[in-house]
Structure formats: structure tokens, C-alpha cells
Short mmCIF file of C-alpha atoms in Angstrom, two decimals:
data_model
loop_
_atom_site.label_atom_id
_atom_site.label_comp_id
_atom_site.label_asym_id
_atom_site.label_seq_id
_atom_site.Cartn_x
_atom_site.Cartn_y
_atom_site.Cartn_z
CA UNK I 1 -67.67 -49.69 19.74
CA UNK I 2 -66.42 -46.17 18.85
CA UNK I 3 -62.34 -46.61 17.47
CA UNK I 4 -60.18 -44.75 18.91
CA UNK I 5 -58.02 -42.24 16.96
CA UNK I 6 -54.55 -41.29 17.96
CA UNK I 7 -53.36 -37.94 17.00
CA UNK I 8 -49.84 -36.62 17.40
CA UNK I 9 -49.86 -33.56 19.71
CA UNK I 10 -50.02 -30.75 17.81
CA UNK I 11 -46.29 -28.94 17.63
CA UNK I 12 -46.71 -25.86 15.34
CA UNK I 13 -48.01 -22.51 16.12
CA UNK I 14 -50.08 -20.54 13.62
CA UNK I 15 -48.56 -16.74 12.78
CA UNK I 16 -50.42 -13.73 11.54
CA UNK I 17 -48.56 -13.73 8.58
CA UNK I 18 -50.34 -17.32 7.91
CA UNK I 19 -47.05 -19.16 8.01
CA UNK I 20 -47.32 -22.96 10.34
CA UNK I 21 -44.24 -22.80 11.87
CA UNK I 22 -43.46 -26.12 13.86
CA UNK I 23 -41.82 -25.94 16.50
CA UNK I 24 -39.93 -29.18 16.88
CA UNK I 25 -38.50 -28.55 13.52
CA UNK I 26 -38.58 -25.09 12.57
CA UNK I 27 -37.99 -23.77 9.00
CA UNK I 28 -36.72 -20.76 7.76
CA UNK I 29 -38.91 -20.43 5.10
CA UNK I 30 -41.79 -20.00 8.12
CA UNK I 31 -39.98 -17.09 9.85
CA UNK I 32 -41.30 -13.30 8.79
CA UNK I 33 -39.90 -10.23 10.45
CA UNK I 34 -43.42 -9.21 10.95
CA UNK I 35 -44.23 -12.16 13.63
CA UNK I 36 -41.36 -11.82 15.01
CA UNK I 37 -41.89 -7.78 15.60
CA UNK I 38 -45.12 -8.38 16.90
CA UNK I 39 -44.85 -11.48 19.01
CA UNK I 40 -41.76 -9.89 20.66
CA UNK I 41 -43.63 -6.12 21.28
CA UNK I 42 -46.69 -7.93 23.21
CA UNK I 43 -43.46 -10.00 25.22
CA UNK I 44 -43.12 -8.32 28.63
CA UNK I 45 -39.04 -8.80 30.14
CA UNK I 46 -38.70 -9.07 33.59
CA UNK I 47 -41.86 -11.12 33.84
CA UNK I 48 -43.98 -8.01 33.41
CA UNK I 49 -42.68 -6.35 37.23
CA UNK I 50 -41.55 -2.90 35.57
CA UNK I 51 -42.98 0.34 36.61
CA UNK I 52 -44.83 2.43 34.05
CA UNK I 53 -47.91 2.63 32.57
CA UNK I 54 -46.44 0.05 29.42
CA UNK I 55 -44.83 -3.87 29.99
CA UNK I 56 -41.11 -3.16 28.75
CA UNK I 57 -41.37 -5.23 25.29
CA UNK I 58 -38.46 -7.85 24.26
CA UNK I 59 -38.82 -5.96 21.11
CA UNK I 60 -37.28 -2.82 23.13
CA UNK I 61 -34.63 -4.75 24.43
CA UNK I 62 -33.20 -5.59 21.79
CA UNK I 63 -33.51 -2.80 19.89
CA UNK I 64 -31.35 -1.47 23.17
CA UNK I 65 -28.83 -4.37 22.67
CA UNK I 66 -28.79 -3.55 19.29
CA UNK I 67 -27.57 0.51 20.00
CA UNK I 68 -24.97 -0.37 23.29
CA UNK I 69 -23.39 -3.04 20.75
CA UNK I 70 -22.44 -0.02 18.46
CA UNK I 71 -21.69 2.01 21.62
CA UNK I 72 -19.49 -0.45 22.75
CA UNK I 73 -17.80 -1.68 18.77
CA UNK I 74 -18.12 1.87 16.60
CA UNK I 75 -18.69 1.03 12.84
CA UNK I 76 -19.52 -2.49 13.47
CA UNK I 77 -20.83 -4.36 10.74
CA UNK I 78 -24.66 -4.23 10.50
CA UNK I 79 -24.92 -7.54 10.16
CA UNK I 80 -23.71 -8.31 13.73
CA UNK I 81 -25.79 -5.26 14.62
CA UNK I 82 -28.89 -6.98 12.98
CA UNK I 83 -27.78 -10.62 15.01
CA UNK I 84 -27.83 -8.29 18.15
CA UNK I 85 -31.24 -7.19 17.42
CA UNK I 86 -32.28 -10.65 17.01
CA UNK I 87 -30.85 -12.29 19.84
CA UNK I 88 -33.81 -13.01 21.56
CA UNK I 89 -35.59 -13.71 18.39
CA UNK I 90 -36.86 -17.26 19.61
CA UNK I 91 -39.22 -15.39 22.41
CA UNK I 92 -41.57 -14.18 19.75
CA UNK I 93 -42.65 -17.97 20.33
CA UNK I 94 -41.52 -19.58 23.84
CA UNK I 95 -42.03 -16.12 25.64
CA UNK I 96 -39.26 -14.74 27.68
CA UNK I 97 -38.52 -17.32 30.55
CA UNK I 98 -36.76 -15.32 33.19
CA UNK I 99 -32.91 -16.47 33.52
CA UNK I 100 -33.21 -18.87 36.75
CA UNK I 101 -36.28 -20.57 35.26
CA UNK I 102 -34.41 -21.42 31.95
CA UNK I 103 -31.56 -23.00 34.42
CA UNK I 104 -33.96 -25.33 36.39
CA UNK I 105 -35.36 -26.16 32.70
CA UNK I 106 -31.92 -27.54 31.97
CA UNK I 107 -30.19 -28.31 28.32
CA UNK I 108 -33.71 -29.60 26.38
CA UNK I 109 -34.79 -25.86 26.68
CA UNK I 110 -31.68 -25.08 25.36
CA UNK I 111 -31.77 -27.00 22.89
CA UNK I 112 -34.79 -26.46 21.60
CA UNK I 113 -34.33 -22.40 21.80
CA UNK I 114 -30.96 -23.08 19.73
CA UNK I 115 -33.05 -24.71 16.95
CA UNK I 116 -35.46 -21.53 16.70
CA UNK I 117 -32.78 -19.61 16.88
CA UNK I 118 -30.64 -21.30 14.44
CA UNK I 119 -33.98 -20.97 11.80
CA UNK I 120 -34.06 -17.68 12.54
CA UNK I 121 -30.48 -16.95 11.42
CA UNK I 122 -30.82 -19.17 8.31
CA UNK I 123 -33.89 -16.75 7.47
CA UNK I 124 -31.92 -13.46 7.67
CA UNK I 125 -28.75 -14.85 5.87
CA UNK I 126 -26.52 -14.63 9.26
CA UNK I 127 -24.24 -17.78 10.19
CA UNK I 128 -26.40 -20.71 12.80
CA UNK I 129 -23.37 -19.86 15.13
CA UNK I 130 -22.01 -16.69 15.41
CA UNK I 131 -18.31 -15.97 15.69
CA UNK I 132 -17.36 -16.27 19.41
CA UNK I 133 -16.03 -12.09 19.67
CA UNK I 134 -19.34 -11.30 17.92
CA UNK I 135 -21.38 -13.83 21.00
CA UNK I 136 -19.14 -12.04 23.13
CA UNK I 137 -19.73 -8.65 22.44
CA UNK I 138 -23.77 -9.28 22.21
CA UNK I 139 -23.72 -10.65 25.57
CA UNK I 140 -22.01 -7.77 26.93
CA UNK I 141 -24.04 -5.38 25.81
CA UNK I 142 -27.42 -7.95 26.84
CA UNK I 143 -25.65 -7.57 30.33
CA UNK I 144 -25.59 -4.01 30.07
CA UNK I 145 -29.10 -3.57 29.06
CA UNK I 146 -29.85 -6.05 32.01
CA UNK I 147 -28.34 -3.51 34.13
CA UNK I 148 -29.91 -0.67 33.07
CA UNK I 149 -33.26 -2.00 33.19
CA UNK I 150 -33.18 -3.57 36.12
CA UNK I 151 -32.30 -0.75 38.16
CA UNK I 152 -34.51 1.64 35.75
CA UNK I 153 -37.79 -0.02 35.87
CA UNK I 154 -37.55 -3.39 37.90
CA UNK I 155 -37.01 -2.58 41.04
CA UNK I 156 -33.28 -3.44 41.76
CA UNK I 157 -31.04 -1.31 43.92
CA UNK I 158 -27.72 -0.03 42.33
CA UNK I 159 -25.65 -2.06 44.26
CA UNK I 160 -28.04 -5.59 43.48
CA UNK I 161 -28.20 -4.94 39.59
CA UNK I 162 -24.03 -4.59 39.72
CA UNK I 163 -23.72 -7.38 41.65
CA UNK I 164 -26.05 -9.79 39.59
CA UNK I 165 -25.60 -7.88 36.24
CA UNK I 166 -22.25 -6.21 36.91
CA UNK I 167 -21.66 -2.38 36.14
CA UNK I 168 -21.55 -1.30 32.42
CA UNK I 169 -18.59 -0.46 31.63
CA UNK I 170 -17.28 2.79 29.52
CA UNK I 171 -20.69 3.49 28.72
CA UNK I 172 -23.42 6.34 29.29
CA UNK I 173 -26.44 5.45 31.66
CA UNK I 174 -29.35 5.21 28.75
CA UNK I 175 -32.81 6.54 29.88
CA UNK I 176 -35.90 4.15 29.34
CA UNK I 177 -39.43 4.49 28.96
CA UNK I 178 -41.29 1.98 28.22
CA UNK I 179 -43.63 1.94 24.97
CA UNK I 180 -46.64 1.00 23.91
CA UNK I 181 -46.85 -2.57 21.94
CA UNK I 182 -47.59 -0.86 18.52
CA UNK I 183 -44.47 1.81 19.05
CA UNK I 184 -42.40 -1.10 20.16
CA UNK I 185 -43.22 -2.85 17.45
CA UNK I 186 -42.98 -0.01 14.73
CA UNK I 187 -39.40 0.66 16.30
CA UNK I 188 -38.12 -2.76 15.98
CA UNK I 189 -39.31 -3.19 12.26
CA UNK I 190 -37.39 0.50 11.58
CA UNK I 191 -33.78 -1.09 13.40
CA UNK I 192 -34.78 -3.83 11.02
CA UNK I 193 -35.30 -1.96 7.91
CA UNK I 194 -32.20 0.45 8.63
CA UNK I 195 -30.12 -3.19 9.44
CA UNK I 196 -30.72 -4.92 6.19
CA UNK I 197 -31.26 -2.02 3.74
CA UNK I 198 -28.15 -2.40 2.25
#
């Protein structure tokens, strides 16, 4: 009679950089920039339902939260710029779950994104929790670039992205184009380089 081994499910994900990073209890000493850039250019927002010829990458996003936070806060710190670029970090792993599937997930998604998250910050020398103005200033601007892409490339009217997203305020309608994954990438790795240079 053949015994029966019982194996733990397997919980880490190998990178290209050769780092294991597990998943249930990330490290930071498993995080590189370079996974992150390129798991996050190959990410499509808005569930892939842009127009263009290119998925709009995570990777651009946040490079465009990163610019509207120092639209909206001149001469801001670069290291709140650099948490802005990495606010949707975590998604170079779990993917970017559209906003009304991450509610019917509930608080164990939540949970678990705050863990990668808080890894990721660890990594990069930025606090686990970020000072509330600083949250509050990178979800403004994340609501912003919300808008703008939304009625830009996903389909939304006007009056449906200011209702859902609401209307940037004080600031300049910005012009997107979505990339291709290797110019996403390259462009999120330069905001990176620029970010933590000093």
C-alpha cells in the first residue's frame, strides 16, 4: 500500500530576480525593484478594457500618481513621492483586482495586501504605515488618476467618472497613451532611480 504524503500548499511565488518570496509571510529581503517593475508593466488596470493598441500598465499608473502628487504638494519630499509610486506595489503579485471585487473579497484580502505592502516599505526604507496627510494626499491624487483614465481610455462618460471618481481638482487634464510593457517598465525603474538617488 502506497503512503500517502501530505504536502503544505505551496505559498511562495518564484521572481526573475531568483528571489522565493512567500506570500503568507513576505520578507523584505525577497523584494527587488526589478520584479516589481516588471510584474507591474505586464499588469493591465481597468481589467484590460482600455482602448489602444497597449493594456494601460499599473506600472504607468503609478508613475502618474507619482507626478499629480507633486502637482498637487510642490517640493514634496521624494520619499513620499517614491511611497506614491509604490502604492500599488503589492499587484506585481496578486494582480490588480478591480475596486468592487476587492470589497466582496472583504478584510482577509486586505489583510493580506497590507502584509505585501508593509514588506515592500520595509525594503525601500519608508515607514509600514504612512503618515495619515501623506495616505491622504496619495489617495487623492490615485482618485485623480482614476479620473483621468477612466474617461481617457475606459470608456466612462465625463459625467460617470466625476460621479464615481469625483472631478480633479486644481489640476490640468494629463494626456495618456498607453505604452508598451518594456517602455512601461523602463519608465517606472527611471521614477525609481530619480526617487532614491539621493
Amino acid at each position: 500500500m502506497a503512503s500517502t504524503i501530505l504536502r503544505t500548499p505551496r505559498a511562495w511565488q518564484r521572481m526573475l530576480s531568483g528571489r522565493r518570496l512567500d506570500l503568507l509571510d513576505p520578507s523584505p529581503l525577497d523584494i527587488e525593484i526589478e520584479d516589481i517593475a516588471h510584474g507591474l508593466a505586464r499588469v493591465a488596470r481597468w481589467n484590460g478594457q482600455t482602448v489602444g493598441d497597449h493594456a494601460y500598465s499599473v506600472a504607468e499608473h503609478c508613475v502618474l500618481v507619482s507626478d499629480i502628487c507633486g502637482l498637487i504638494r510642490p517640493g514634496w519630499p521624494d520619499k513620499w513621492r517614491l511611497a506614491a509610486l509604490l502604492h500599488d506595489a503589492p499587484e506585481y503579485v496578486i494582480g490588480d483586482m478591480i475596486s468592487p471585487f476587492k470589497t466582496a473579497l472583504g478584510f482577509d484580502y486586505k489583510a493580506f495586501e497590507h502584509r505585501l505592502e508593509s514588506a515592500i516599505h520595509m525594503r525601500f526604507g519608508l515607514p509600514v504605515d504612512l503618515p495619515q496627510t501623506v495616505e491622504e494626499i496619495i489617495k487623492r491624487a490615485d482618485k485623480a488618476s482614476a479620473f483621468f483614465e477612466a474617461t481617457q481610455i475606459a470608456g466612462f462618460s465625463d459625467a460617470e467618472g466625476a460621479e464615481i471618481f469625483g472631478r480633479p481638482r486644481g489640476l490640468a487634464p494629463v494626456k495618456l497613451k498607453p505604452l508598451p510593457t518594456k517602455e512601461a517598465q523602463a519608465k517606472f525603474l527611471k521614477r525609481f532611480a530619480a526617487l532614491t538617488a539621493a
